[in-house]
CSV table of C-alpha atoms and ligand atoms in Angstrom, one decimal:
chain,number,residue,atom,x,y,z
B,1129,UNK,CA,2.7,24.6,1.2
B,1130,UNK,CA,3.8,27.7,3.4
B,1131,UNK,CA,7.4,28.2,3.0
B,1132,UNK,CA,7.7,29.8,6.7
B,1133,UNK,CA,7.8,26.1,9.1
B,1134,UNK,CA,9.4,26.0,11.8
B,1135,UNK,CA,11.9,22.7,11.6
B,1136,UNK,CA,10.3,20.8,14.2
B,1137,UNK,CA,6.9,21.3,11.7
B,1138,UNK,CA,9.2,20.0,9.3
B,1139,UNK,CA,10.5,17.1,10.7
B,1140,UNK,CA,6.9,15.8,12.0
B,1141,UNK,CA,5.5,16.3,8.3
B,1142,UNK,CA,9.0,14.1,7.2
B,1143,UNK,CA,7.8,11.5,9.7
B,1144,UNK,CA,4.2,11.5,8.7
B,1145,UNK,CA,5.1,10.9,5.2
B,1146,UNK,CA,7.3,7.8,6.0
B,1147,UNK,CA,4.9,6.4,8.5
B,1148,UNK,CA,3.1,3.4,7.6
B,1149,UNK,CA,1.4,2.6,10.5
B,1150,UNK,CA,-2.0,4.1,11.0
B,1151,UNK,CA,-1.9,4.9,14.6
B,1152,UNK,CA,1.8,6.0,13.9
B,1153,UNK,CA,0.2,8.8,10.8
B,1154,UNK,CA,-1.9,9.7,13.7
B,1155,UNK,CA,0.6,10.8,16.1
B,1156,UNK,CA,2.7,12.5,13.6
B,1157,UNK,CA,-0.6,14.3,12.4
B,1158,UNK,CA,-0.7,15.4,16.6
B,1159,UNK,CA,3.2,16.5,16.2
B,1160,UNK,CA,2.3,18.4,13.2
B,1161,UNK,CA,-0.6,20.5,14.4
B,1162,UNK,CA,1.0,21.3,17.7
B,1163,UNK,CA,4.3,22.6,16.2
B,1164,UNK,CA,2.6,24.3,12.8
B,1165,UNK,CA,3.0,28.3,13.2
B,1166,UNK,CA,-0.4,29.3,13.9
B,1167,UNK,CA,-1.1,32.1,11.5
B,1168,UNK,CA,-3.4,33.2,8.4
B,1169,UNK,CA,-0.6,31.5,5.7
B,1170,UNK,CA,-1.5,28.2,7.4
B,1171,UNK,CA,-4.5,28.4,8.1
B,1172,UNK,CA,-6.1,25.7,5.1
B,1173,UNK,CA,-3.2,23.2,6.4
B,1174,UNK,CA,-4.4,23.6,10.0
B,1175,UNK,CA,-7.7,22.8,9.1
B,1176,UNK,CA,-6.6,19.7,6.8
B,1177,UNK,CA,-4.7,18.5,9.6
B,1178,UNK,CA,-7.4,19.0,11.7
B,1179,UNK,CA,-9.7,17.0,9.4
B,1180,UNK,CA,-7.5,14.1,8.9
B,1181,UNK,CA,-6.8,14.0,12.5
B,1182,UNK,CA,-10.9,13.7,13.6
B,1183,UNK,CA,-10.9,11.2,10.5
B,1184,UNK,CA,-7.8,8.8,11.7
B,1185,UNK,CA,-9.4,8.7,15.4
B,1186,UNK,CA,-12.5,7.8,14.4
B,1187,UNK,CA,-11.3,5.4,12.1
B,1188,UNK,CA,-8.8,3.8,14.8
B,1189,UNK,CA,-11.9,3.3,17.0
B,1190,UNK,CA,-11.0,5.2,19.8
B,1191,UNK,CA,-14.1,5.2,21.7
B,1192,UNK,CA,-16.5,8.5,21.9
B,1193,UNK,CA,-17.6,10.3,24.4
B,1194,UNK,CA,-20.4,8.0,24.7
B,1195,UNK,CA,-18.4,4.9,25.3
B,1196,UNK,CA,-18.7,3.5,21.9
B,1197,UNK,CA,-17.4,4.0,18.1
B,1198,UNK,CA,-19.4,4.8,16.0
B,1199,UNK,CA,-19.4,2.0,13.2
B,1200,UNK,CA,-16.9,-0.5,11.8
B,1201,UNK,CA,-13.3,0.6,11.4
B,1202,UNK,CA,-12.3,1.4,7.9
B,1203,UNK,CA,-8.4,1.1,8.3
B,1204,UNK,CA,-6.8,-2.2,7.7
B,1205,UNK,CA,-3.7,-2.5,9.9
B,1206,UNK,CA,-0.9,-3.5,7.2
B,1207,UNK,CA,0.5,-6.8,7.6
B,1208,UNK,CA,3.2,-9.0,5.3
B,1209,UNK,CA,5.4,-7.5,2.6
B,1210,UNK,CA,3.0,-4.7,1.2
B,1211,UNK,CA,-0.5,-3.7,1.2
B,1212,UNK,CA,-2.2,-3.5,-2.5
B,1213,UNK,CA,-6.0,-2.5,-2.4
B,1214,UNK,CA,-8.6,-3.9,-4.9
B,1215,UNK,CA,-9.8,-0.6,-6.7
B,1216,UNK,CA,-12.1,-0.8,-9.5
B,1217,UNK,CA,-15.7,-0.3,-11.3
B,1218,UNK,CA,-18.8,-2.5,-9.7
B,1219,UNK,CA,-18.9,-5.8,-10.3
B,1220,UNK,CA,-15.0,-5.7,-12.0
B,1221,UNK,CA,-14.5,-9.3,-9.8
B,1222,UNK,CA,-12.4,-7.4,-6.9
B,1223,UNK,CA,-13.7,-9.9,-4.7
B,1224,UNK,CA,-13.2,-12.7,-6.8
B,1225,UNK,CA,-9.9,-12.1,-7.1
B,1226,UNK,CA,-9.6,-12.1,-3.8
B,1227,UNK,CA,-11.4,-14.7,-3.1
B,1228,UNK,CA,-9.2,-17.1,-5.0
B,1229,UNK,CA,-5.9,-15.4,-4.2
B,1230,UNK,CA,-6.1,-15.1,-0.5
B,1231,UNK,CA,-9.0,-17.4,0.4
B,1232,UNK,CA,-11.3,-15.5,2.0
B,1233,UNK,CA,-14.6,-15.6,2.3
B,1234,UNK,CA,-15.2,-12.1,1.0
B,1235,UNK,CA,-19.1,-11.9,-0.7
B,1236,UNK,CA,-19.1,-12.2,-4.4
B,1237,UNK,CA,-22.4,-11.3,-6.4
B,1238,UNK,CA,-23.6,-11.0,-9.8
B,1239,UNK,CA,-24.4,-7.2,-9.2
B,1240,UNK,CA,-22.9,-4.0,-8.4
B,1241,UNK,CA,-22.1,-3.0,-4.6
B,1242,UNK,CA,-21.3,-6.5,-3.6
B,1243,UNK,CA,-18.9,-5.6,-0.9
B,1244,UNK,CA,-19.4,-2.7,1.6
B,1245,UNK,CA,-16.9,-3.1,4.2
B,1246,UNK,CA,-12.8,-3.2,3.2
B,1247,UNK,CA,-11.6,-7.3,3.2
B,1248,UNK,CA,-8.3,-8.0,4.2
B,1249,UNK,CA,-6.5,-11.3,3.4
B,1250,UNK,CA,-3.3,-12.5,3.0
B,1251,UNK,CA,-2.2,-13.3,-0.5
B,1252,UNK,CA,1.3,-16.1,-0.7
B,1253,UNK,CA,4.0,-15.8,-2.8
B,1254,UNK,CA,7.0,-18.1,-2.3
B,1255,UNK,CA,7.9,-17.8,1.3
B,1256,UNK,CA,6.0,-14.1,1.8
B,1257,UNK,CA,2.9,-12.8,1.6
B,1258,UNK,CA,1.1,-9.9,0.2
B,1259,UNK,CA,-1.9,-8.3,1.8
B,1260,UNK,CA,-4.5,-7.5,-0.3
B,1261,UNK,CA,-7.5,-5.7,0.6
B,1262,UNK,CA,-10.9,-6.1,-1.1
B,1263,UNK,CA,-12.8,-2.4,-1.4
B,1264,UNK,CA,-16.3,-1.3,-2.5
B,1265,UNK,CA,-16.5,-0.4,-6.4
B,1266,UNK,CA,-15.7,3.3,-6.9
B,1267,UNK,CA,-18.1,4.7,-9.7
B,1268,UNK,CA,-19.0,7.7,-11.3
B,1269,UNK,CA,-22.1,8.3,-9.0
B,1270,UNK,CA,-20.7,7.1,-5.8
B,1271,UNK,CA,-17.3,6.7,-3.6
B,1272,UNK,CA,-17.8,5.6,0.4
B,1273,UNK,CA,-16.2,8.5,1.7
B,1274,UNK,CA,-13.9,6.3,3.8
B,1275,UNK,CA,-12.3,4.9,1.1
B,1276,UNK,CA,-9.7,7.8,1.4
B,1277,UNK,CA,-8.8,6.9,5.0
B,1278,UNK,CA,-8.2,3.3,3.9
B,1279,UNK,CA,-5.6,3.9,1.2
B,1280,UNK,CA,-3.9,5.7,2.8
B,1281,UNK,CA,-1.8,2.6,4.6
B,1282,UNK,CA,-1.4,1.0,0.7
B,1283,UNK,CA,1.6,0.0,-0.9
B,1284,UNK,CA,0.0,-0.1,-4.1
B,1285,UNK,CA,-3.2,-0.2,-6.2
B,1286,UNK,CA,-4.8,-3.3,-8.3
B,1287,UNK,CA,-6.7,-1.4,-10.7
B,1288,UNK,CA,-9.5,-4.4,-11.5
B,1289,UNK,CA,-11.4,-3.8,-14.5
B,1290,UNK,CA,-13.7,-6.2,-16.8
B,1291,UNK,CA,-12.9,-5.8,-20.2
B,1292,UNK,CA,-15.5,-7.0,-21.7
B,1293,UNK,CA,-17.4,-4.2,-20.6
B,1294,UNK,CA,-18.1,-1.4,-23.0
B,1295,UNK,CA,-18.9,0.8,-19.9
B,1296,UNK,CA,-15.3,0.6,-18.7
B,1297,UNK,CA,-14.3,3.1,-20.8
B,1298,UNK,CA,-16.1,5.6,-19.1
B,1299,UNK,CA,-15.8,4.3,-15.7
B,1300,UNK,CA,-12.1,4.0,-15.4
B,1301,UNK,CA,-11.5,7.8,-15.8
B,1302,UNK,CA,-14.4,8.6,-13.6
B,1303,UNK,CA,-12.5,6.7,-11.2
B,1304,UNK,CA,-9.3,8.1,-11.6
B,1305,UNK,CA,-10.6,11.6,-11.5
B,1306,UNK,CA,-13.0,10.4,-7.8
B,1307,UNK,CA,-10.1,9.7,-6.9
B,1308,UNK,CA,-8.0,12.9,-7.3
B,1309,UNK,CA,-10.5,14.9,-6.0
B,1310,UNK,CA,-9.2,13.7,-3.0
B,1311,UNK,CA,-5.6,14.0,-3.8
B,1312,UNK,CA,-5.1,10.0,-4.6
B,1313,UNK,CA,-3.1,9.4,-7.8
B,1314,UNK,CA,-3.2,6.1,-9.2
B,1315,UNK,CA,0.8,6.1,-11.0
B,1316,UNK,CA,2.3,4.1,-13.5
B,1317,UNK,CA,5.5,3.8,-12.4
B,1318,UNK,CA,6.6,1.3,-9.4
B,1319,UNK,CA,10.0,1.5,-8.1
B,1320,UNK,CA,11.7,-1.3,-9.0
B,1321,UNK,CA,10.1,-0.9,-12.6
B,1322,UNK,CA,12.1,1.2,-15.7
B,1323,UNK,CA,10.9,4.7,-16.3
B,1324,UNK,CA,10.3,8.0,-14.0
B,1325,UNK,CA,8.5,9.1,-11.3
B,1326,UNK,CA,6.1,11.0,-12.3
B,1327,UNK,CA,5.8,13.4,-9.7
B,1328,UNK,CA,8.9,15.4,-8.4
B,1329,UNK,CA,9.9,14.4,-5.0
B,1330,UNK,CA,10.9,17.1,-2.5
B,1331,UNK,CA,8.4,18.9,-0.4
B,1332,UNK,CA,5.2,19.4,-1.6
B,1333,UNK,CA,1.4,18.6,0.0
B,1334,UNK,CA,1.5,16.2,2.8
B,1335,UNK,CA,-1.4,14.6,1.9
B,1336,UNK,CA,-1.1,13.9,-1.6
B,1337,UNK,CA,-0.8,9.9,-2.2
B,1338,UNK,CA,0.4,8.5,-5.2
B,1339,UNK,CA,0.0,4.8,-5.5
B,1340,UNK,CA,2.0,2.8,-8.2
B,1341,UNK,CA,-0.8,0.8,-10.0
B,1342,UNK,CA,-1.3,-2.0,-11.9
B,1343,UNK,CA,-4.2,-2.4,-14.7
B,1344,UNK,CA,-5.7,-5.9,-13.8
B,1345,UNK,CA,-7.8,-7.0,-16.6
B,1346,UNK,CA,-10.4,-9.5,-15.4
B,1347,UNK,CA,-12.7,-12.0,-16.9
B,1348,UNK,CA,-10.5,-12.9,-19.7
B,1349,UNK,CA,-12.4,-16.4,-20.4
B,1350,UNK,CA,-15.1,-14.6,-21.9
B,1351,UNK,CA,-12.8,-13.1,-24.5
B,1352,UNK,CA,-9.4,-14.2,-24.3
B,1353,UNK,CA,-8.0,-11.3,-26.6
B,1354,UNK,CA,-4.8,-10.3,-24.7
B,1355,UNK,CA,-5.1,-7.1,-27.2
B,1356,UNK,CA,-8.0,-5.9,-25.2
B,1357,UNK,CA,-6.5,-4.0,-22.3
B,1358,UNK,CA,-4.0,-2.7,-24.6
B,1359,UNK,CA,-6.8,-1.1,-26.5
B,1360,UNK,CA,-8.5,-0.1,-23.2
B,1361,UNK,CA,-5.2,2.0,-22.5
B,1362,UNK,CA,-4.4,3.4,-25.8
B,1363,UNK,CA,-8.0,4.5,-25.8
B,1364,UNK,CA,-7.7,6.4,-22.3
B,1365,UNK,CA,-4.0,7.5,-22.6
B,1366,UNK,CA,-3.2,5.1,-20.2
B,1367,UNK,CA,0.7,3.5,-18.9
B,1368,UNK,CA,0.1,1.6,-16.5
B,1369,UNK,CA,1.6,-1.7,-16.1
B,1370,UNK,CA,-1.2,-4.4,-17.2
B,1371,UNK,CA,-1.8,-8.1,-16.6
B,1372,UNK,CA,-4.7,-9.8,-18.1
B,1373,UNK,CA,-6.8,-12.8,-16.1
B,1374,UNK,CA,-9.6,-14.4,-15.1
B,1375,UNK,CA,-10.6,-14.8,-11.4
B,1376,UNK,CA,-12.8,-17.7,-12.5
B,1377,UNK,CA,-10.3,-20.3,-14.7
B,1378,UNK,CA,-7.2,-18.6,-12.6
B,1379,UNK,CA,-5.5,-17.6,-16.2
B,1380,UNK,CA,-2.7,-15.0,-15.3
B,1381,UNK,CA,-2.9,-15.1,-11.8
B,1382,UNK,CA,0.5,-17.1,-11.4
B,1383,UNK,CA,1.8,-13.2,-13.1
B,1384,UNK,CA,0.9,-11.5,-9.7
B,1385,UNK,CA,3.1,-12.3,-7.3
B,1386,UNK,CA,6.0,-12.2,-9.0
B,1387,UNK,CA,5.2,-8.7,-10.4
B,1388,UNK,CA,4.5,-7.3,-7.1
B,1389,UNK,CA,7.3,-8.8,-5.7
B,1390,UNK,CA,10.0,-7.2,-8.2
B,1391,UNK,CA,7.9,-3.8,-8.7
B,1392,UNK,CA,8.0,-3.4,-4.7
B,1393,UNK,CA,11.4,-4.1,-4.6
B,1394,UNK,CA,11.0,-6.6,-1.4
B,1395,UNK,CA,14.0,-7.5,0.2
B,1396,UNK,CA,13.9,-10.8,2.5
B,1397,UNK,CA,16.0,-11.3,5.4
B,1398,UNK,CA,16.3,-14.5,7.0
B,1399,UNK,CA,17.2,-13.8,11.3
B,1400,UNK,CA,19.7,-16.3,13.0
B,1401,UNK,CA,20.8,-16.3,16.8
B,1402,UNK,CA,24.4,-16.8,17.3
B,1403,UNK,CA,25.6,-20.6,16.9
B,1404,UNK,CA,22.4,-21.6,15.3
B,1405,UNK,CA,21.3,-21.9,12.2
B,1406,UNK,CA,19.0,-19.4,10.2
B,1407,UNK,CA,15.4,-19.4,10.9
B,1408,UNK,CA,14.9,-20.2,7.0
B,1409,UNK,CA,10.9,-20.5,7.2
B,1410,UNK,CA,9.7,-16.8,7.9
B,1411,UNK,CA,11.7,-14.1,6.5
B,1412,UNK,CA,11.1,-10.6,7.7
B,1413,UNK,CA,10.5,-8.0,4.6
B,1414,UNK,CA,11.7,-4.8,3.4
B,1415,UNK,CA,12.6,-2.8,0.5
B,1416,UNK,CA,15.6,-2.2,-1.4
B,1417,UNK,CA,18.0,0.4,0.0
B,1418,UNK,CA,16.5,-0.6,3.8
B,1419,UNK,CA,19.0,-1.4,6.2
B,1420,UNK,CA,20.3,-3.7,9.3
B,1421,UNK,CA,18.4,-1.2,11.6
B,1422,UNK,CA,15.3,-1.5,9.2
B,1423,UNK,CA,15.0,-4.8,10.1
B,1424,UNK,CA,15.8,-4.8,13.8
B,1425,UNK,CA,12.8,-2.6,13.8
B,1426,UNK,CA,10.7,-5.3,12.5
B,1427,UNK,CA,12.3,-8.0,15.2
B,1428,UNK,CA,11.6,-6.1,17.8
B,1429,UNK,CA,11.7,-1.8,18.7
B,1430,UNK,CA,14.2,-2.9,21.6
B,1431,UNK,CA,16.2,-4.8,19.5
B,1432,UNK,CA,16.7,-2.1,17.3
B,1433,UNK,CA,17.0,0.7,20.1
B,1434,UNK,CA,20.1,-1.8,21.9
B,1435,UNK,CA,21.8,-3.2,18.4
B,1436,UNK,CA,25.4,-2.2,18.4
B,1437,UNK,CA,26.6,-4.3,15.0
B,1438,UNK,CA,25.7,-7.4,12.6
B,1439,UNK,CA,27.0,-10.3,11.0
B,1440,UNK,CA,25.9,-11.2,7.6
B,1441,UNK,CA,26.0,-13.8,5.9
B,1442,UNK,CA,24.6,-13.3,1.7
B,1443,UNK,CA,25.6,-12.2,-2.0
B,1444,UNK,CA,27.2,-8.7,-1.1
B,1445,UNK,CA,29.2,-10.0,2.2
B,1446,UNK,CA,31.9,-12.2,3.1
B,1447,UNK,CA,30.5,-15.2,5.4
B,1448,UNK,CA,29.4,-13.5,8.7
B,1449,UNK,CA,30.7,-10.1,7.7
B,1450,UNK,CA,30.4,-7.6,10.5
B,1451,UNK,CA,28.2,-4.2,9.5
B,1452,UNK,CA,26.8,-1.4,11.1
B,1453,UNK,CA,23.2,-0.7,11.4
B,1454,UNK,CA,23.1,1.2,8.2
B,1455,UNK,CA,24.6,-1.7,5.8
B,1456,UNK,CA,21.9,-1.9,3.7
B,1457,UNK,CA,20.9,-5.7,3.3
B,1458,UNK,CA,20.1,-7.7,0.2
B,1459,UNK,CA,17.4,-10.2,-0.6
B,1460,UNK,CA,18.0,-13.3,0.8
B,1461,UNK,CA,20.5,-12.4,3.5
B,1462,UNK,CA,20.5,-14.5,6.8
B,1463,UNK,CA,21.2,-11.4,9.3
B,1464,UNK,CA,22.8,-12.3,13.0
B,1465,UNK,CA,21.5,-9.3,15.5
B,1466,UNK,CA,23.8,-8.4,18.5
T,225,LIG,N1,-16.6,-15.0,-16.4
T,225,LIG,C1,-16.1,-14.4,-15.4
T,225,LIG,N2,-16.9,-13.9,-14.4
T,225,LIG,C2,-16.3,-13.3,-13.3
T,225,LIG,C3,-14.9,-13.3,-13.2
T,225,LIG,N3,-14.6,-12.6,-12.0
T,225,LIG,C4,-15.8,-12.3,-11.5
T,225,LIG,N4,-16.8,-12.7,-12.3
T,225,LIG,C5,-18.2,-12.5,-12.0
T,225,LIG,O1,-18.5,-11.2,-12.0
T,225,LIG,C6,-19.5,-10.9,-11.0
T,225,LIG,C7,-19.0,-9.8,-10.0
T,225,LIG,O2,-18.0,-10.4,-9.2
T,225,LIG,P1,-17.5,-9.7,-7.9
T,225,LIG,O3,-16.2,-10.4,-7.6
T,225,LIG,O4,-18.5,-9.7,-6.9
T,225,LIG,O5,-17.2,-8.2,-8.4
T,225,LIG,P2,-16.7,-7.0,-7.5
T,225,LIG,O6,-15.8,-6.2,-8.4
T,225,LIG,O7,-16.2,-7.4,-6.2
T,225,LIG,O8,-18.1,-6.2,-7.4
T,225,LIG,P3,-18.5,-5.1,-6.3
T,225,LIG,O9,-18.2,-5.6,-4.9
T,225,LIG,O10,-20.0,-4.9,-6.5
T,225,LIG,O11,-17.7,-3.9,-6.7
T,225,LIG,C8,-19.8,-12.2,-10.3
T,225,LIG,O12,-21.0,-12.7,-10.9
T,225,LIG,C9,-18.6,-13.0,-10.6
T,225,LIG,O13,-19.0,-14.4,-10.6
T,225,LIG,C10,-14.0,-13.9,-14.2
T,225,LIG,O14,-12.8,-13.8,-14.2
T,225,LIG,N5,-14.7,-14.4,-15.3
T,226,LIG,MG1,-16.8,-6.9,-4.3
């Protein structure tokens, strides 16, 4: 990373890393390569940007020259509390886990390469939801190239893997290295989990994403030794947080959406209008340490641009406490916008 940015380089890269939005990454990449100094010391960033840009357009579907795109989009606008992609060997069962958590009607087959095209579907949990995406099986032969573009909205990685098979041994640090190579790094730690982060925060490359992962060890029916994944990770030198299942019988499953929910750190605020009661059904969903204004950015962009206080009503607040925009709110708060 050239140390000689200008601050308005600075401040677009800051924004790019917070974005989540695809279209949003996109504009910030714009920002970035209209404000980088243009000289040889940047000249390897340019061209990243440059690639990720062509990438992210294409992916978005804006249309070509031609009139039309040029294939499916790759990119799965994220919707509900987080997105967690399905990541795993062939024929782990990504897509019968997400099958039978989010009932879709992804394609589930008794050979490798099953699924081609990223799934989405929504997966509940209480009175939120989780989007999980289904993905082709990264291997030690092949990647779709795409697949890069597509995590790059995720929360979060479920690492799928089937025990039971000897080859996952070797496929699970193929996978890990694919994945890399293109500066993807599946972590161990979550945030609202015990331990460090791994990698320093602070500047560093733009484009390096590390995804908190958890090791989802399928098809326990066929041998319901909870030791197994253990094994699996002392054998590979791996940490990551494990859960062990079976997309067929549904053993473990009712583990998932609790873990995500605390390892995210989701915080759910409940929106009331004045004199009426709280709209208990539908909560909106952030993270912990996210403020009044985080939310009134989820309500609505005008909302958030006109808000001048808040009344609060929760465990950290007297009944309809005033705040600013930048109380941070806790989980389960009923929030009153004015
Ligand atoms: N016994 C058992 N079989 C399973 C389980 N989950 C998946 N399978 C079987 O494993 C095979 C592969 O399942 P898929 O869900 O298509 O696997 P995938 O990881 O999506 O495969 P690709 O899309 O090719 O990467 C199918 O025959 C499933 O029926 C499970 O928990 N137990
Ligand atoms: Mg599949």
């Amino acid at each position: 990373m050239p140390t000689n940015v200008t601050a308005d380089y600075k401040k677009a890269e800051d924004a790019f890393r917070k974005a989540r939005e695809p279209r949003e990454k996109l504009e910030c990449l714009r920002e970035m390569m209209r404000t980088i100094p243009k000289h040889k010391g940047t000249e390897h960033l340019q061209a990243d940007i440059k690639s990720r840009i062509k990438q992210l357009t294409e992916e978005l579907g804006a249309p070509k020259k031609g009139g039309r795109r040029s294939g499916p989009s790759h990119v799965v606008h994220p919707e509900g509390a987080a997105q967690l992609s399905l990541v795993g060997p062939p024929n782990a069962g990504k897509s019968s886990l997400h099958k039978r958590l989010t009932s879709s009607r992804t394609e589930i087959g008794p050979y490798p390469f099953t699924t081609h095209l990223p799934v989405p579907g929504m997966f509940p949990y209480e009175d939120i939801h989780f989007q999980l995406v289904d993905l082709p099986p990264v291997s030690s032969e092949f990647m779709e190239p795409w697949l890069v573009a597509t995590l790059q909205p995720a929360d979060g990685v479920l690492l799928v893997v089937d025990v039971n098979d000897p080859e996952c041994v070797d496929q699970v640090p193929a996978l890990i290295n694919r994945l890399a190579e293109k500066k993807i790094f599946l972590r161990e730690h979550w945030p609202g989990l015990p331990g460090e982060t791994e990698s320093p925060p602070g500047p560093g490359d733009p484009f390096r994403l590390d995804l908190p992962t958890l090791l989802v060890a399928n098809k326990c029916d066929l041998d319901p030794d909870p030791e197994e994944v253990k094994v699996l990770e002392e054998l590979l030198g791996l940490r990551f947080p494990a859960v062990t299942v079976s997309a067929l019988s549904g053993e473990g499953l009712e583990k998932l959406g609790p873990f995500l929910y605390h390892a995210l750190e989701v915080v759910r605020v409940y929106t009331k209008s004045p004199g009426k009661p709280a709209e208990n059904d539908k909560p909106f969903t952030v993270r912990r340490g996210d403020t009044v204004l985080d939310v009134a950015k989820l309500v609505h962009r005008d909302v958030a641009r006109d808000m001048k206080f808040a009344r609060i009503w929760g465990k950290n607040v007297f009944d309809g406490q005033q705040t600013g925009p930048e109380h941070p709110v806790e989980d389960g708060d009923i929030v009153e916008l004015h």
